[in-house]
Every structure is written in structure tokens, then in C-alpha cells.
Amino acid sequence: MNITQAEITFVVELAKEARRRAYAPYSNYFVGAALRTTTGKFFTGVNIENAAYPSTICAERTAIFSAVAQGEREFDLIAVVTANGGFPCGGCRQVMAEFNLDMTVVIADEDGKIHQTMTVRELLPGAFTPSFLQKNH
Ligand code: THU
């Protein structure tokens, strides 16, 4: 998948902008995500924390679930923006793997500095994927 620098800059910018809407009063760790569909639509997400801490949802999952709820299932690019270039958690990697192991994941910080660009396959080697649930796997 050939993704240009301009496309990366655009999706990081969307994630940065979304991050301003993060609801993280407990950790104060604000996360924004921006997801691109293969048809060129964009969905953003933020982390949404809860007084019952485990009910918190991550920014990446908010973006993916929001897109799926709108009927989208094919994604090729996601950017995640945090204060310091934090990586997606294991649960979010698993949710990304459900939809596309070849999706590009861009990890950036609040200044727009890119810390890492890698695929979901690289982020989650040996992923458990939907194909394991098929009879003739
Ligand atoms: N968080 C995300 O939104 N995405 C990740 O991949 C890692 C963690 C959020 C969850 C929680 O609101 C805060 O960051 C601290 O863990």
C-alpha cells in the first residue's frame, strides 16, 4: 500500500484535532485517532474514560466502532496522537486486526511528530483473526 507523506500528515492532523475532544479526567492522557476507509472516508475517535475505570474506551476503538456502526468495514490507515507518541494498546491492536492486518498505523505526538509508521501485522504478530473461526481454515 503506497501512502504518501501528504496523506499521513492529513490523517495525523485529523487525529490531533479530534484529540481535543478526548474525555480523560482521570488519567489526563488525551488520545485522538483518525481512521481512513478504503473509499476515502474518515472517522475520528477519542478516549472516553469513566468513573468506573474499566468502562473506559480507547480512541482507536472509538474510531473503528464508529465507522463500523456507520456501515464501514474496510480501512487502510489509522493515526493515533498522544502527548508523547504512545503506542496502541493490545485490545486496540486486536480490534484493528479484525479488519485489516495490512492497515498502516501512524503513531504521532501532539506536535505532529511521527514516532512510528507500521502495519497492524507488525504491531500484533501471530494475531487471532476471523479466519480461525472458519470451518475450512
Ligand atoms: N488509551 C487510548 O485511548 N488508546 C491506547 O491505545 C492506549 C490507551 C487511553 C485509555 C485511557 O483513557 C488512557 O489512554 C490511559 O490509559
CSV table of N, CA and C and ligand atoms in Angstrom, one decimal:
chain,number,residue,atom,x,y,z
A,1,MET,N,0.9,-1.2,0.0
A,1,MET,CA,0.0,0.0,0.0
A,1,MET,C,0.9,1.2,0.0
A,2,ASN,N,0.7,2.1,-1.0
A,2,ASN,CA,1.6,3.3,-1.1
A,2,ASN,C,0.8,4.5,-0.5
A,3,ILE,N,1.3,4.9,0.7
A,3,ILE,CA,0.6,6.0,1.3
A,3,ILE,C,1.6,7.2,1.3
A,4,THR,N,1.1,8.3,0.8
A,4,THR,CA,2.1,9.4,0.7
A,4,THR,C,2.2,10.2,2.0
A,5,GLN,N,3.3,11.0,2.0
A,5,GLN,CA,3.5,11.8,3.2
A,5,GLN,C,2.4,12.8,3.5
A,6,ALA,N,1.8,13.3,2.4
A,6,ALA,CA,0.7,14.2,2.5
A,6,ALA,C,-0.5,13.6,3.1
A,7,GLU,N,-0.8,12.3,2.7
A,7,GLU,CA,-1.9,11.6,3.3
A,7,GLU,C,-1.7,11.3,4.8
A,8,ILE,N,-0.4,11.0,5.2
A,8,ILE,CA,-0.1,10.8,6.6
A,8,ILE,C,-0.3,12.1,7.4
A,9,THR,N,0.2,13.2,6.8
A,9,THR,CA,0.1,14.5,7.5
A,9,THR,C,-1.4,14.8,7.7
A,10,PHE,N,-2.2,14.5,6.7
A,10,PHE,CA,-3.7,14.8,6.8
A,10,PHE,C,-4.3,14.0,7.9
A,11,VAL,N,-4.1,12.7,8.0
A,11,VAL,CA,-4.7,11.9,9.0
A,11,VAL,C,-4.2,12.2,10.4
A,12,VAL,N,-3.0,12.5,10.5
A,12,VAL,CA,-2.4,12.9,11.8
A,12,VAL,C,-3.1,14.3,12.3
A,13,GLU,N,-3.3,15.1,11.3
A,13,GLU,CA,-3.9,16.4,11.6
A,13,GLU,C,-5.3,16.2,12.2
A,14,LEU,N,-6.1,15.3,11.5
A,14,LEU,CA,-7.4,14.9,11.9
A,14,LEU,C,-7.4,14.4,13.3
A,15,ALA,N,-6.4,13.5,13.6
A,15,ALA,CA,-6.4,12.8,14.9
A,15,ALA,C,-6.0,13.9,16.0
A,16,LYS,N,-5.1,14.8,15.6
A,16,LYS,CA,-4.7,15.9,16.6
A,16,LYS,C,-5.9,16.7,16.9
A,17,GLU,N,-6.7,17.0,15.9
A,17,GLU,CA,-7.9,17.9,16.1
A,17,GLU,C,-8.9,17.1,17.0
A,18,ALA,N,-9.1,15.8,16.7
A,18,ALA,CA,-10.1,15.0,17.4
A,18,ALA,C,-9.7,14.9,18.9
A,19,ARG,N,-8.4,14.8,19.1
A,19,ARG,CA,-7.8,14.7,20.5
A,19,ARG,C,-8.3,15.7,21.4
A,20,ARG,N,-8.6,16.9,20.9
A,20,ARG,CA,-9.1,18.0,21.8
A,20,ARG,C,-10.4,17.6,22.4
A,21,ARG,N,-11.1,16.7,21.9
A,21,ARG,CA,-12.4,16.3,22.4
A,21,ARG,C,-12.3,15.0,23.3
A,22,ALA,N,-11.0,14.6,23.6
A,22,ALA,CA,-10.9,13.4,24.5
A,22,ALA,C,-11.5,13.7,25.8
A,23,TYR,N,-12.0,12.7,26.4
A,23,TYR,CA,-12.6,12.8,27.8
A,23,TYR,C,-11.8,11.9,28.7
A,24,ALA,N,-10.8,12.5,29.3
A,24,ALA,CA,-9.8,11.8,30.1
A,24,ALA,C,-9.5,12.5,31.4
A,25,PRO,N,-10.6,12.6,32.3
A,25,PRO,CA,-10.4,13.4,33.5
A,25,PRO,C,-9.6,12.6,34.6
A,26,TYR,N,-9.4,11.3,34.4
A,26,TYR,CA,-8.8,10.5,35.4
A,26,TYR,C,-7.3,10.3,35.1
A,27,SER,N,-7.0,10.0,33.9
A,27,SER,CA,-5.6,9.8,33.5
A,27,SER,C,-4.9,11.1,33.0
A,28,ASN,N,-5.8,12.0,32.5
A,28,ASN,CA,-5.2,13.2,31.8
A,28,ASN,C,-4.3,12.8,30.6
A,29,TYR,N,-4.5,11.6,30.1
A,29,TYR,CA,-3.8,11.2,28.9
A,29,TYR,C,-4.7,11.2,27.8
A,30,PHE,N,-4.6,12.2,27.0
A,30,PHE,CA,-5.6,12.5,25.9
A,30,PHE,C,-5.1,11.8,24.6
A,31,VAL,N,-6.1,11.1,24.0
A,31,VAL,CA,-5.7,10.4,22.8
A,31,VAL,C,-6.8,10.7,21.7
A,32,GLY,N,-6.2,10.9,20.5
A,32,GLY,CA,-7.1,11.1,19.3
A,32,GLY,C,-6.7,10.1,18.3
A,33,ALA,N,-7.7,9.7,17.5
A,33,ALA,CA,-7.4,8.7,16.4
A,33,ALA,C,-8.2,9.2,15.2
A,34,ALA,N,-7.7,8.9,14.0
A,34,ALA,CA,-8.4,9.2,12.8
A,34,ALA,C,-8.1,8.0,11.9
A,35,LEU,N,-9.2,7.5,11.3
A,35,LEU,CA,-9.3,6.3,10.6
A,35,LEU,C,-9.7,6.6,9.2
A,36,ARG,N,-9.1,6.0,8.2
A,36,ARG,CA,-9.5,6.2,6.8
A,36,ARG,C,-10.1,4.9,6.2
A,37,THR,N,-11.2,5.0,5.5
A,37,THR,CA,-11.7,3.8,4.8
A,37,THR,C,-11.1,3.7,3.4
A,38,THR,N,-11.2,2.5,2.8
A,38,THR,CA,-10.6,2.4,1.5
A,38,THR,C,-11.3,3.2,0.5
A,39,THR,N,-12.5,3.7,0.8
A,39,THR,CA,-13.2,4.6,-0.1
A,39,THR,C,-13.0,6.0,0.2
A,40,GLY,N,-12.0,6.3,1.1
A,40,GLY,CA,-11.6,7.7,1.3
A,40,GLY,C,-12.4,8.5,2.3
A,41,LYS,N,-13.2,7.8,3.2
A,41,LYS,CA,-14.0,8.5,4.2
A,41,LYS,C,-13.1,8.5,5.5
A,42,PHE,N,-13.4,9.4,6.4
A,42,PHE,CA,-12.6,9.5,7.6
A,42,PHE,C,-13.5,9.5,8.8
A,43,PHE,N,-13.1,8.7,9.8
A,43,PHE,CA,-13.8,8.7,11.1
A,43,PHE,C,-12.8,8.9,12.2
A,44,THR,N,-13.2,9.7,13.2
A,44,THR,CA,-12.3,10.0,14.3
A,44,THR,C,-12.8,9.4,15.6
A,45,GLY,N,-11.9,9.3,16.5
A,45,GLY,CA,-12.3,8.8,17.8
A,45,GLY,C,-11.4,9.4,18.9
A,46,VAL,N,-11.9,9.4,20.1
A,46,VAL,CA,-11.1,9.8,21.3
A,46,VAL,C,-11.3,8.8,22.4
A,47,ASN,N,-10.4,8.9,23.4
A,47,ASN,CA,-10.6,8.0,24.5
A,47,ASN,C,-11.7,8.7,25.4
A,48,ILE,N,-12.5,7.8,25.9
A,48,ILE,CA,-13.6,8.3,26.8
A,48,ILE,C,-13.5,7.5,28.1
A,49,GLU,N,-13.1,8.2,29.1
A,49,GLU,CA,-12.9,7.5,30.4
A,49,GLU,C,-14.2,7.5,31.2
A,50,ASN,N,-14.2,6.7,32.3
A,50,ASN,CA,-15.4,6.5,33.1
A,50,ASN,C,-15.0,6.4,34.6
A,51,ALA,N,-15.8,6.9,35.4
A,51,ALA,CA,-15.6,6.8,36.9
A,51,ALA,C,-15.4,5.4,37.3
A,52,ALA,N,-16.1,4.5,36.6
A,52,ALA,CA,-15.8,3.1,36.8
A,52,ALA,C,-14.7,2.8,35.8
A,53,TYR,N,-13.4,2.9,36.2
A,53,TYR,CA,-12.3,2.9,35.2
A,53,TYR,C,-12.3,1.9,34.1
A,54,PRO,N,-12.6,0.6,34.3
A,54,PRO,CA,-12.6,-0.3,33.2
A,54,PRO,C,-13.6,-0.1,32.1
A,55,SER,N,-14.5,0.8,32.4
A,55,SER,CA,-15.5,1.1,31.3
A,55,SER,C,-15.0,2.1,30.3
A,56,THR,N,-13.8,2.5,30.5
A,56,THR,CA,-13.1,3.4,29.6
A,56,THR,C,-13.0,2.8,28.2
A,57,ILE,N,-13.0,3.6,27.1
A,57,ILE,CA,-12.7,3.1,25.8
A,57,ILE,C,-11.6,3.9,25.2
A,58,CYS,N,-10.8,3.3,24.4
A,58,CYS,CA,-9.7,3.9,23.8
A,58,CYS,C,-10.1,4.7,22.5
A,59,ALA,N,-9.3,5.6,22.1
A,59,ALA,CA,-9.6,6.4,20.9
A,59,ALA,C,-9.6,5.6,19.6
A,60,GLU,N,-8.7,4.6,19.5
A,60,GLU,CA,-8.7,3.8,18.3
A,60,GLU,C,-10.0,3.0,18.1
A,61,ARG,N,-10.4,2.4,19.3
A,61,ARG,CA,-11.6,1.6,19.2
A,61,ARG,C,-12.9,2.5,19.0
A,62,THR,N,-12.9,3.7,19.6
A,62,THR,CA,-14.0,4.6,19.3
A,62,THR,C,-14.1,4.9,17.8
A,63,ALA,N,-13.0,5.2,17.2
A,63,ALA,CA,-13.0,5.5,15.7
A,63,ALA,C,-13.4,4.3,14.9
A,64,ILE,N,-12.9,3.1,15.2
A,64,ILE,CA,-13.2,1.9,14.4
A,64,ILE,C,-14.7,1.5,14.7
A,65,PHE,N,-15.2,1.6,15.9
A,65,PHE,CA,-16.5,1.2,16.2
A,65,PHE,C,-17.5,2.2,15.6
A,66,SER,N,-17.1,3.4,15.6
A,66,SER,CA,-18.0,4.5,15.0
A,66,SER,C,-18.1,4.2,13.5
A,67,ALA,N,-17.0,3.9,12.8
A,67,ALA,CA,-17.0,3.6,11.4
A,67,ALA,C,-17.9,2.4,11.1
A,68,VAL,N,-17.7,1.3,11.9
A,68,VAL,CA,-18.4,0.1,11.7
A,68,VAL,C,-19.9,0.4,11.9
A,69,ALA,N,-20.3,1.2,12.9
A,69,ALA,CA,-21.7,1.5,13.1
A,69,ALA,C,-22.3,2.3,12.0
A,70,GLN,N,-21.4,2.9,11.2
A,70,GLN,CA,-21.9,3.7,10.0
A,70,GLN,C,-21.9,2.8,8.7
A,71,GLY,N,-21.5,1.5,8.9
A,71,GLY,CA,-21.6,0.6,7.7
A,71,GLY,C,-20.3,0.4,7.0
A,72,GLU,N,-19.2,0.9,7.6
A,72,GLU,CA,-17.8,0.8,7.0
A,72,GLU,C,-17.1,-0.4,7.7
A,73,ARG,N,-16.4,-1.1,6.8
A,73,ARG,CA,-15.6,-2.2,7.4
A,73,ARG,C,-14.2,-2.4,6.7
A,74,GLU,N,-13.9,-1.5,5.8
A,74,GLU,CA,-12.6,-1.6,5.1
A,74,GLU,C,-11.8,-0.4,5.4
A,75,PHE,N,-10.7,-0.6,6.1
A,75,PHE,CA,-9.9,0.5,6.5
A,75,PHE,C,-8.4,0.3,6.0
A,76,ASP,N,-7.7,1.4,5.7
A,76,ASP,CA,-6.3,1.2,5.3
A,76,ASP,C,-5.3,2.0,6.0
A,77,LEU,N,-5.8,3.0,6.9
A,77,LEU,CA,-4.9,3.9,7.5
A,77,LEU,C,-5.5,4.4,8.8
A,78,ILE,N,-4.7,4.4,9.9
A,78,ILE,CA,-5.2,5.0,11.2
A,78,ILE,C,-4.0,5.7,11.8
A,79,ALA,N,-4.3,6.9,12.3
A,79,ALA,CA,-3.3,7.7,13.0
A,79,ALA,C,-3.8,7.8,14.5
A,80,VAL,N,-2.8,7.7,15.3
A,80,VAL,CA,-3.0,7.8,16.8
A,80,VAL,C,-2.2,8.9,17.3
A,81,VAL,N,-2.8,9.9,18.0
A,81,VAL,CA,-2.0,11.0,18.5
A,81,VAL,C,-2.1,11.1,20.0
A,82,THR,N,-1.0,11.2,20.7
A,82,THR,CA,-1.0,11.3,22.1
A,82,THR,C,0.1,12.4,22.5
A,83,ALA,N,0.2,12.7,23.7
A,83,ALA,CA,1.2,13.7,24.1
A,83,ALA,C,2.6,13.3,23.7
A,84,ASN,N,2.9,12.0,23.8
A,84,ASN,CA,4.3,11.5,23.7
A,84,ASN,C,4.5,10.4,22.8
A,85,GLY,N,3.6,10.2,21.8
A,85,GLY,CA,3.8,9.1,20.8
A,85,GLY,C,3.5,7.7,21.4
A,86,GLY,N,2.6,7.6,22.3
A,86,GLY,CA,2.3,6.3,22.9
A,86,GLY,C,1.7,5.4,21.8
A,87,PHE,N,2.0,4.1,22.0
A,87,PHE,CA,1.5,3.1,21.1
A,87,PHE,C,0.1,2.5,21.4
A,88,PRO,N,-0.6,2.0,20.4
A,88,PRO,CA,-1.9,1.4,20.7
A,88,PRO,C,-1.8,0.3,21.6
A,89,CYS,N,-2.8,0.1,22.5
A,89,CYS,CA,-2.8,-0.9,23.5
A,89,CYS,C,-3.2,-2.3,22.8
A,90,GLY,N,-3.0,-3.3,23.5
A,90,GLY,CA,-3.2,-4.7,22.9
A,90,GLY,C,-4.6,-4.9,22.4
A,91,GLY,N,-5.6,-4.4,23.2
A,91,GLY,CA,-7.0,-4.5,22.8
A,91,GLY,C,-7.3,-3.8,21.5
A,92,CYS,N,-6.7,-2.6,21.3
A,92,CYS,CA,-6.9,-1.9,20.1
A,92,CYS,C,-6.2,-2.6,18.9
A,93,ARG,N,-5.1,-3.1,19.2
A,93,ARG,CA,-4.4,-3.9,18.1
A,93,ARG,C,-5.2,-5.0,17.6
A,94,GLN,N,-5.9,-5.7,18.6
A,94,GLN,CA,-6.7,-6.9,18.3
A,94,GLN,C,-7.9,-6.4,17.4
A,95,VAL,N,-8.5,-5.3,17.8
A,95,VAL,CA,-9.7,-4.8,17.0
A,95,VAL,C,-9.2,-4.3,15.6
A,96,MET,N,-8.1,-3.7,15.5
A,96,MET,CA,-7.5,-3.4,14.2
A,96,MET,C,-7.3,-4.7,13.3
A,97,ALA,N,-6.8,-5.7,14.0
A,97,ALA,CA,-6.5,-7.0,13.3
A,97,ALA,C,-7.8,-7.6,12.8
A,98,GLU,N,-8.9,-7.4,13.4
A,98,GLU,CA,-10.2,-7.9,13.0
A,98,GLU,C,-10.5,-7.5,11.5
A,99,PHE,N,-10.1,-6.2,11.2
A,99,PHE,CA,-10.5,-5.6,10.0
A,99,PHE,C,-9.4,-5.6,8.9
A,100,ASN,N,-8.1,-5.4,9.3
A,100,ASN,CA,-7.1,-5.4,8.2
A,100,ASN,C,-5.7,-5.5,8.8
A,101,LEU,N,-5.1,-6.6,8.7
A,101,LEU,CA,-3.7,-6.8,9.2
A,101,LEU,C,-2.7,-5.9,8.4
A,102,ASP,N,-3.1,-5.5,7.2
A,102,ASP,CA,-2.2,-4.6,6.4
A,102,ASP,C,-2.5,-3.2,6.5
A,103,MET,N,-3.4,-2.8,7.4
A,103,MET,CA,-3.7,-1.4,7.7
A,103,MET,C,-2.4,-0.7,8.2
A,104,THR,N,-2.1,0.5,7.7
A,104,THR,CA,-1.0,1.3,8.2
A,104,THR,C,-1.4,2.0,9.5
A,105,VAL,N,-0.5,1.9,10.5
A,105,VAL,CA,-0.8,2.6,11.8
A,105,VAL,C,0.3,3.7,11.9
A,106,VAL,N,-0.1,4.9,12.0
A,106,VAL,CA,0.8,6.0,12.2
A,106,VAL,C,0.7,6.5,13.7
A,107,ILE,N,1.8,6.5,14.3
A,107,ILE,CA,1.9,6.9,15.8
A,107,ILE,C,2.6,8.2,15.9
A,108,ALA,N,1.9,9.2,16.3
A,108,ALA,CA,2.4,10.6,16.3
A,108,ALA,C,2.2,11.3,17.7
A,109,ASP,N,2.8,12.4,17.9
A,109,ASP,CA,2.6,13.1,19.1
A,109,ASP,C,1.9,14.4,18.9
A,110,GLU,N,1.7,15.2,19.9
A,110,GLU,CA,0.8,16.4,19.8
A,110,GLU,C,1.4,17.4,18.9
A,111,ASP,N,2.7,17.4,18.7
A,111,ASP,CA,3.4,18.3,17.8
A,111,ASP,C,3.3,17.9,16.3
A,112,GLY,N,2.7,16.7,16.1
A,112,GLY,CA,2.6,16.2,14.8
A,112,GLY,C,3.8,15.4,14.4
A,113,LYS,N,4.7,15.2,15.3
A,113,LYS,CA,5.9,14.4,15.0
A,113,LYS,C,5.6,12.9,14.9
A,114,ILE,N,6.0,12.3,13.8
A,114,ILE,CA,5.7,10.9,13.6
A,114,ILE,C,6.7,10.0,14.4
A,115,HIS,N,6.3,9.2,15.3
A,115,HIS,CA,7.2,8.3,16.1
A,115,HIS,C,7.4,7.0,15.4
A,116,GLN,N,6.3,6.5,14.7
A,116,GLN,CA,6.4,5.2,14.1
A,116,GLN,C,5.3,5.1,13.0
A,117,THR,N,5.7,4.4,12.0
A,117,THR,CA,4.6,4.0,11.0
A,117,THR,C,4.8,2.5,10.7
A,118,MET,N,3.8,1.7,11.0
A,118,MET,CA,3.9,0.3,10.8
A,118,MET,C,2.6,-0.3,10.5
A,119,THR,N,2.6,-1.6,10.2
A,119,THR,CA,1.3,-2.2,9.9
A,119,THR,C,0.8,-2.9,11.1
A,120,VAL,N,-0.5,-3.2,11.1
A,120,VAL,CA,-1.1,-4.0,12.2
A,120,VAL,C,-0.4,-5.3,12.4
A,121,ARG,N,-0.1,-5.9,11.2
A,121,ARG,CA,0.6,-7.2,11.2
A,121,ARG,C,1.9,-7.1,12.0
A,122,GLU,N,2.6,-6.0,11.9
A,122,GLU,CA,3.9,-5.8,12.7
A,122,GLU,C,3.6,-5.5,14.1
A,123,LEU,N,2.5,-4.8,14.4
A,123,LEU,CA,2.1,-4.5,15.8
A,123,LEU,C,1.6,-5.7,16.6
A,124,LEU,N,1.0,-6.6,15.8
A,124,LEU,CA,0.4,-7.8,16.5
A,124,LEU,C,0.7,-9.1,15.8
A,125,PRO,N,2.0,-9.5,15.9
A,125,PRO,CA,2.4,-10.8,15.2
A,125,PRO,C,1.6,-11.9,15.7
A,126,GLY,N,1.2,-12.8,14.8
A,126,GLY,CA,0.5,-14.0,15.2
A,126,GLY,C,-0.9,-13.7,15.7
A,127,ALA,N,-1.5,-12.7,15.1
A,127,ALA,CA,-2.9,-12.3,15.5
A,127,ALA,C,-3.9,-13.4,15.4
A,128,PHE,N,-4.8,-13.5,16.3
A,128,PHE,CA,-6.0,-14.3,16.1
A,128,PHE,C,-7.0,-13.5,15.3
A,129,THR,N,-7.3,-14.1,14.1
A,129,THR,CA,-8.1,-13.4,13.1
A,129,THR,C,-9.4,-14.1,12.8
A,130,PRO,N,-10.3,-13.5,12.1
A,130,PRO,CA,-11.6,-14.2,11.8
A,130,PRO,C,-11.4,-15.5,11.1
A,131,SER,N,-10.4,-15.6,10.3
A,131,SER,CA,-10.2,-16.8,9.5
A,131,SER,C,-10.1,-18.1,10.4
A,132,PHE,N,-9.6,-17.9,11.6
A,132,PHE,CA,-9.6,-19.1,12.5
A,132,PHE,C,-10.9,-19.7,12.9
A,133,LEU,N,-12.0,-18.8,12.7
A,133,LEU,CA,-13.3,-19.3,13.0
A,133,LEU,C,-14.0,-19.9,11.8
A,134,GLN,N,-13.3,-19.9,10.7
A,134,GLN,CA,-13.9,-20.6,9.5
A,134,GLN,C,-13.7,-22.1,9.6
A,135,LYS,N,-14.7,-22.9,9.2
A,135,LYS,CA,-14.6,-24.3,9.2
A,135,LYS,C,-13.4,-24.9,8.5
A,136,ASN,N,-13.2,-24.3,7.3
A,136,ASN,CA,-12.1,-24.8,6.5
A,136,ASN,C,-10.8,-24.0,6.6
A,137,HIS,N,-10.5,-23.5,7.8
A,137,HIS,CA,-9.3,-22.8,8.0
A,137,HIS,C,-8.0,-23.6,7.6
B,1,THU,N1,-5.7,4.9,25.6
B,1,THU,C1,-6.1,5.0,24.3
B,1,THU,O1,-7.0,5.8,24.0
B,1,THU,N2,-5.5,4.3,23.3
B,1,THU,C2,-4.5,3.4,23.6
B,1,THU,O2,-4.1,2.6,22.7
B,1,THU,C3,-3.8,3.4,24.9
B,1,THU,C4,-4.6,4.0,26.0
B,1,THU,C5,-6.3,5.7,26.6
B,1,THU,C6,-7.1,4.9,27.6
B,1,THU,C7,-7.1,5.7,28.8
B,1,THU,O3,-8.1,6.7,28.7
B,1,THU,C8,-5.8,6.5,28.7
B,1,THU,O4,-5.3,6.3,27.4
B,1,THU,C9,-4.7,6.0,29.7
B,1,THU,O5,-4.6,4.6,29.6
